[in-house]
Short mmCIF file of C-alpha atoms and ligand atoms in Angstrom, two decimals:
data_model
loop_
_atom_site.label_atom_id
_atom_site.label_comp_id
_atom_site.label_asym_id
_atom_site.label_seq_id
_atom_site.Cartn_x
_atom_site.Cartn_y
_atom_site.Cartn_z
CA MET G 1 119.68 131.05 121.62
CA THR G 2 118.82 128.37 119.10
CA GLN G 3 120.82 127.62 115.52
CA SER G 4 118.19 126.99 113.67
CA LEU G 5 117.36 130.48 112.12
CA LYS G 6 120.56 130.58 110.58
CA GLY G 7 119.86 130.79 107.05
CA ARG G 8 116.84 131.11 107.45
CA SER G 9 114.04 132.99 105.23
CA VAL G 10 111.97 135.44 107.38
CA VAL G 11 109.21 137.95 107.04
CA VAL G 12 108.02 140.60 109.35
CA THR G 13 104.90 142.80 108.67
CA GLY G 14 105.13 145.93 110.37
CA GLY G 15 108.50 145.34 110.92
CA SER G 16 109.73 148.65 110.51
CA LYS G 17 108.91 150.31 113.68
CA GLY G 18 108.31 148.59 117.55
CA ILE G 19 107.60 145.38 118.11
CA GLY G 20 108.07 144.59 114.46
CA LYS G 21 111.69 145.76 114.69
CA GLY G 22 112.38 144.24 117.51
CA ILE G 23 111.58 140.57 116.04
CA ALA G 24 113.13 141.76 112.70
CA ARG G 25 116.69 142.60 115.12
CA VAL G 26 116.08 139.36 117.09
CA PHE G 27 115.73 136.82 114.02
CA ALA G 28 118.92 139.10 112.08
CA LEU G 29 121.01 138.47 114.90
CA SER G 30 120.26 134.92 114.89
CA GLY G 31 121.57 134.23 111.26
CA ALA G 32 118.15 134.77 109.58
CA LYS G 33 117.53 136.18 106.01
CA VAL G 34 115.11 139.29 106.76
CA ALA G 35 112.84 140.76 105.27
CA ILE G 36 110.35 143.84 106.40
CA ILE G 37 107.20 144.44 105.17
CA ALA G 38 105.25 147.75 106.15
CA ARG G 39 103.61 150.93 104.00
CA HIS G 40 106.13 153.44 103.73
CA PRO G 41 109.08 151.88 101.96
CA ASP G 42 111.51 154.54 103.52
CA GLN G 43 110.74 153.68 107.26
CA ALA G 44 111.33 149.82 106.27
CA GLU G 45 114.82 150.57 104.23
CA ALA G 46 116.06 152.73 107.09
CA ALA G 47 115.01 149.99 109.29
CA ALA G 48 116.98 147.20 107.65
CA ALA G 49 120.07 149.36 107.57
CA GLU G 50 119.60 150.03 111.11
CA ILE G 51 119.40 146.11 111.90
CA GLY G 52 122.10 145.19 108.80
CA HIS G 53 122.73 141.60 108.41
CA GLY G 54 120.96 141.83 105.05
CA ALA G 55 117.85 142.88 105.93
CA PHE G 56 115.98 144.69 103.68
CA GLY G 57 112.32 146.72 103.38
CA VAL G 58 109.81 145.80 101.18
CA VAL G 59 106.76 147.64 101.20
CA GLY G 60 103.48 145.80 101.48
CA ASP G 61 99.85 146.93 102.82
CA VAL G 62 98.04 144.09 104.85
CA THR G 63 94.97 145.17 104.03
CA SER G 64 95.03 144.29 100.50
CA LEU G 65 95.42 140.77 100.08
CA ALA G 66 97.30 141.79 96.41
CA SER G 67 99.48 144.01 97.95
CA ILE G 68 100.96 141.58 100.78
CA GLU G 69 100.75 138.95 97.82
CA SER G 70 103.13 141.10 95.89
CA ALA G 71 105.16 141.89 98.53
CA LEU G 72 105.85 138.49 99.75
CA ALA G 73 106.39 137.31 95.95
CA ALA G 74 109.21 140.37 96.32
CA ALA G 75 110.96 138.86 99.96
CA ALA G 76 110.71 135.14 98.37
CA ALA G 77 112.80 136.19 95.18
CA ARG G 78 115.35 137.91 97.12
CA ASN G 79 115.60 135.00 99.81
CA GLY G 80 114.92 131.93 97.84
CA SER G 81 111.57 131.06 99.71
CA ILE G 82 110.20 131.39 103.28
CA ASP G 83 110.01 129.54 106.04
CA VAL G 84 108.72 131.87 108.75
CA LEU G 85 105.65 134.94 108.76
CA CYS G 86 105.62 136.98 111.37
CA ALA G 87 102.53 138.15 110.93
CA ASN G 88 102.77 141.50 113.32
CA ALA G 89 101.01 144.28 111.22
CA GLY G 90 98.45 146.14 113.28
CA ILE G 91 97.48 149.02 114.99
CA PHE G 92 95.81 150.99 118.46
CA PRO G 93 94.06 153.91 117.78
CA GLN G 94 91.55 154.74 120.68
CA ALA G 95 87.79 155.17 120.65
CA ARG G 96 85.38 154.69 123.37
CA LEU G 97 82.22 152.86 122.49
CA GLU G 98 79.42 155.67 122.19
CA ASP G 99 82.01 158.05 119.94
CA MET G 100 83.18 155.30 117.55
CA THR G 101 82.22 154.85 114.03
CA SER G 102 82.02 152.23 111.73
CA GLN G 103 84.42 153.46 109.67
CA GLN G 104 86.55 153.25 112.72
CA TRP G 105 85.92 149.71 113.25
CA ASP G 106 86.98 149.08 110.09
CA GLU G 107 90.12 150.47 110.48
CA VAL G 108 90.97 147.90 112.80
CA VAL G 109 89.95 145.00 112.02
CA ASP G 110 90.58 145.20 108.32
CA THR G 111 94.11 145.96 109.50
CA ASN G 112 94.72 143.76 112.53
CA LEU G 113 92.23 140.66 111.55
CA LYS G 114 91.45 140.73 108.27
CA GLY G 115 95.39 141.49 107.60
CA THR G 116 96.28 138.92 109.61
CA PHE G 117 94.12 136.51 107.12
CA HIS G 118 95.72 137.89 104.22
CA ALA G 119 99.19 137.55 105.96
CA VAL G 120 98.49 134.08 106.39
CA LYS G 121 96.89 132.90 103.25
CA ALA G 122 99.88 135.21 101.06
CA ALA G 123 102.52 133.26 102.65
CA VAL G 124 100.98 129.64 102.54
CA PRO G 125 102.56 128.63 99.18
CA TYR G 126 105.44 129.76 100.48
CA LEU G 127 105.95 127.96 103.72
CA LYS G 128 104.63 124.53 102.45
CA THR G 129 108.19 124.60 100.53
CA SER G 130 109.63 124.67 103.64
CA ASP G 131 111.00 121.96 106.36
CA GLN G 132 110.46 124.27 109.19
CA GLY G 133 107.49 126.51 107.94
CA ARG G 134 105.93 128.92 110.82
CA ILE G 135 103.80 131.13 111.55
CA VAL G 136 104.02 133.68 114.66
CA LEU G 137 100.86 135.84 115.03
CA THR G 138 101.30 139.16 116.93
CA SER G 139 98.22 139.81 119.05
CA SER G 140 98.36 140.90 123.11
CA ILE G 141 96.82 140.51 126.20
CA THR G 142 94.26 143.07 125.22
CA GLY G 143 91.42 141.73 123.99
CA PRO G 144 91.82 137.82 124.53
CA ILE G 145 92.47 138.96 128.39
CA THR G 146 92.00 141.93 129.70
CA GLY G 147 90.08 145.06 128.43
CA PHE G 148 90.56 149.31 128.30
CA PRO G 149 88.71 151.52 127.68
CA GLY G 150 88.64 152.72 123.61
CA TRP G 151 90.01 149.40 122.76
CA SER G 152 86.64 147.75 122.80
CA HIS G 153 87.59 147.28 118.70
CA TYR G 154 91.14 146.43 118.77
CA GLY G 155 90.55 144.07 121.09
CA ALA G 156 87.68 142.07 119.44
CA THR G 157 90.58 141.62 116.51
CA LYS G 158 93.42 140.52 119.18
CA ALA G 159 91.11 138.29 120.56
CA GLY G 160 90.02 136.81 116.81
CA GLN G 161 93.40 136.13 115.65
CA LEU G 162 93.35 133.49 118.23
CA GLY G 163 89.88 132.19 117.09
CA PHE G 164 91.74 132.29 113.60
CA MET G 165 94.80 130.65 114.84
CA ARG G 166 93.32 127.39 115.99
CA THR G 167 91.71 126.67 112.97
CA ALA G 168 94.64 127.67 110.85
CA CYS G 169 97.06 125.15 113.04
CA ILE G 170 94.86 122.04 112.41
CA GLU G 171 94.37 123.01 108.64
CA LEU G 172 98.34 123.63 107.86
CA ALA G 173 98.93 120.76 110.31
CA LYS G 174 99.63 118.33 106.82
CA TYR G 175 102.31 120.87 105.89
CA GLY G 176 103.88 120.89 108.92
CA ILE G 177 103.55 124.15 109.25
CA THR G 178 102.65 125.63 113.03
CA VAL G 179 100.77 128.68 113.87
CA ASN G 180 101.40 130.23 117.57
CA ALA G 181 101.15 133.12 118.81
CA VAL G 182 102.75 135.96 121.15
CA MET G 183 100.32 137.81 123.29
CA PRO G 184 102.46 141.22 124.78
CA GLY G 185 101.64 143.00 127.48
CA ASN G 186 102.52 146.61 127.36
CA ILE G 187 105.66 146.72 125.16
CA LEU G 188 107.54 150.17 124.86
CA THR G 189 107.64 151.68 121.28
CA GLU G 190 107.07 154.32 119.20
CA GLY G 191 103.37 153.52 119.24
CA LEU G 192 103.21 152.98 123.13
CA VAL G 193 105.05 156.77 123.79
CA GLY G 194 102.66 158.44 121.49
CA LEU G 195 100.04 157.43 124.49
CA GLY G 196 102.35 159.82 126.42
CA GLU G 197 104.31 159.20 130.24
CA ASP G 198 101.39 159.35 132.54
CA TYR G 199 99.74 156.39 130.48
CA GLN G 200 103.78 154.69 130.84
CA LYS G 201 104.01 155.60 134.49
CA THR G 202 100.83 154.05 135.34
CA MET G 203 100.83 151.03 133.37
CA ALA G 204 104.46 150.43 134.99
CA ALA G 205 103.13 150.70 138.55
CA SER G 206 100.43 148.07 137.73
CA ILE G 207 103.16 145.60 136.22
CA PRO G 208 104.56 143.23 139.27
CA LEU G 209 107.90 143.50 137.45
CA LYS G 210 107.33 146.99 137.63
CA ARG G 211 108.42 148.27 133.59
CA LEU G 212 106.98 147.93 130.33
CA GLY G 213 108.74 145.73 128.24
CA THR G 214 111.03 145.59 125.62
CA VAL G 215 110.74 144.87 122.20
CA GLU G 216 113.10 142.24 122.41
CA ASP G 217 111.52 140.74 124.74
CA ILE G 218 108.94 139.57 122.51
CA GLY G 219 111.64 138.41 119.42
CA TYR G 220 112.66 136.06 121.79
CA ALA G 221 109.35 134.31 122.26
CA ALA G 222 108.61 134.34 118.67
CA LEU G 223 111.92 132.97 118.29
CA TYR G 224 111.03 130.35 120.33
CA PHE G 225 107.90 129.66 118.19
CA ALA G 226 110.39 129.74 115.27
CA SER G 227 113.01 127.37 115.87
CA ARG G 228 113.09 124.20 114.96
CA GLU G 229 113.09 123.55 119.02
CA ALA G 230 109.37 124.72 118.67
CA GLY G 231 108.27 121.59 115.85
CA TYR G 232 105.59 120.09 118.22
CA VAL G 233 104.14 123.02 119.30
CA THR G 234 101.19 124.58 117.34
CA GLY G 235 97.73 126.45 117.91
CA GLN G 236 99.38 127.94 121.23
CA THR G 237 100.05 131.48 123.31
CA ILE G 238 102.62 132.85 124.68
CA ILE G 239 102.17 135.74 127.70
CA VAL G 240 104.84 138.58 127.76
CA ASP G 241 103.72 140.74 129.85
CA GLY G 242 105.53 141.11 133.58
CA GLY G 243 103.06 139.16 135.15
CA GLN G 244 100.42 142.08 134.63
CA ILE G 245 97.90 140.21 134.09
CA LEU G 246 98.09 138.60 137.57
CA PRO G 247 97.66 141.00 140.32
CA GLU G 248 94.05 140.55 141.62
CA SER G 249 93.65 143.65 142.85
CA LEU G 250 95.88 146.84 143.60
CA GLU G 251 96.21 145.16 147.32
CA ALA G 252 98.43 142.76 145.30
CA LEU G 253 101.04 144.92 144.42
CA ALA G 254 101.76 146.76 147.69
P1 NAP N 1 103.79 150.08 116.09
O1 NAP N 1 104.76 150.52 116.76
O2 NAP N 1 102.85 151.51 115.92
O3 NAP N 1 104.13 149.79 114.55
C1 NAP N 1 103.12 149.30 113.73
C2 NAP N 1 104.02 148.74 112.68
O4 NAP N 1 102.74 148.00 111.58
C3 NAP N 1 104.81 149.88 111.80
O5 NAP N 1 105.83 148.79 111.17
C4 NAP N 1 103.60 150.31 110.68
O6 NAP N 1 104.31 150.58 109.44
C5 NAP N 1 102.68 148.50 110.32
N1 NAP N 1 101.40 148.57 110.07
C6 NAP N 1 100.64 149.59 110.40
N2 NAP N 1 99.64 148.97 109.34
C7 NAP N 1 100.00 148.46 108.21
C8 NAP N 1 99.41 147.70 107.06
N3 NAP N 1 98.18 148.20 106.98
N4 NAP N 1 100.38 147.14 106.63
C9 NAP N 1 101.78 146.62 106.68
N5 NAP N 1 101.76 147.42 107.87
C10 NAP N 1 101.37 148.09 108.54
O7 NAP N 1 103.26 149.44 116.72
P2 NAP N 1 103.84 148.08 117.71
O8 NAP N 1 103.00 148.70 119.13
O9 NAP N 1 104.80 148.19 117.57
O10 NAP N 1 102.48 146.91 117.99
C11 NAP N 1 102.73 145.78 116.80
C12 NAP N 1 101.95 144.70 116.85
O11 NAP N 1 101.99 144.66 118.68
C13 NAP N 1 100.56 145.63 117.03
O12 NAP N 1 100.15 144.09 116.53
C14 NAP N 1 100.01 145.30 117.93
O13 NAP N 1 98.88 145.56 118.52
C15 NAP N 1 100.90 144.65 118.99
N6 NAP N 1 100.98 145.32 120.38
C16 NAP N 1 101.57 145.32 121.01
C17 NAP N 1 101.96 146.13 122.13
C18 NAP N 1 102.55 147.51 122.59
O14 NAP N 1 102.61 147.57 124.16
N7 NAP N 1 102.82 148.12 122.01
C19 NAP N 1 101.30 145.29 123.10
C20 NAP N 1 100.52 144.23 122.74
C21 NAP N 1 100.51 144.24 121.49
P3 NAP N 1 103.80 151.55 108.18
O15 NAP N 1 103.24 152.17 109.10
O16 NAP N 1 104.66 152.16 107.31
O17 NAP N 1 102.53 150.80 107.59
#
């Protein structure tokens, strides 16, 4: 594993649960100083205590630019600065198009897409001062590649993150900051467990590797993008899905 995150200051939005907690754990085990940002301070602190290695929780809400700015200021004050932003916070409530309200649409867009913009904008002043400035987005296969009933708003935000990334990486290249995205398939998180056992079983059956992903599977991909070794990689994506997007039909899985 890369040694280049040792002593680096890393912020993970949505790091109190699921994929974000997995990312935070992988970075902490790689020697990084990790700040976990989430809306519920108790859960952020509990996750940090569980991870150890000096990780700490900071309260912040990505839907508010002022909130995320003050959260990053607190993280930078404690860790010196910020070298890596993992913009991971996201929600995935389901609503079919015909029933979806404008408010439900806004809630998902405000968190997943506008929240990504807020976190990146707030992090840039710190990342500019780093010699290893990195932004790693958590997108998804849902939206950029696949569809799923109930997630038209969600899919739009996850595809939107990639459109955002492709211009952000050009604008930030002059500071040596890279911007890349991990595209997870179905990862076993608290949020996904909430979708029920049937969902998990059906999903696992549709995946060539026959299992849902682990949060660490995503953490290792994020770690690569954040490493010194990935310094010449920007505006790129990596799909971590056990081969889920590949089968042409159920026949291909027989
Ligand atoms: P999760 O288990 O539900 O965790 C979501 C995290 O985001 C929590 O830490 C939550 O903490 C935080 N969060 C939610 N809204 C926030 C806000 N407004 N401001 C700050 N933090 C906020 O979700 P997950 O499954 O790990 O998903 C994490 C990311 O991975 C999302 O971007 C999701 O789209 C993506 N993803 C997940 C899967 C999957 O299979 N699970 C697949 C593809 C992509 P608080 O509630 O305390 O704020």
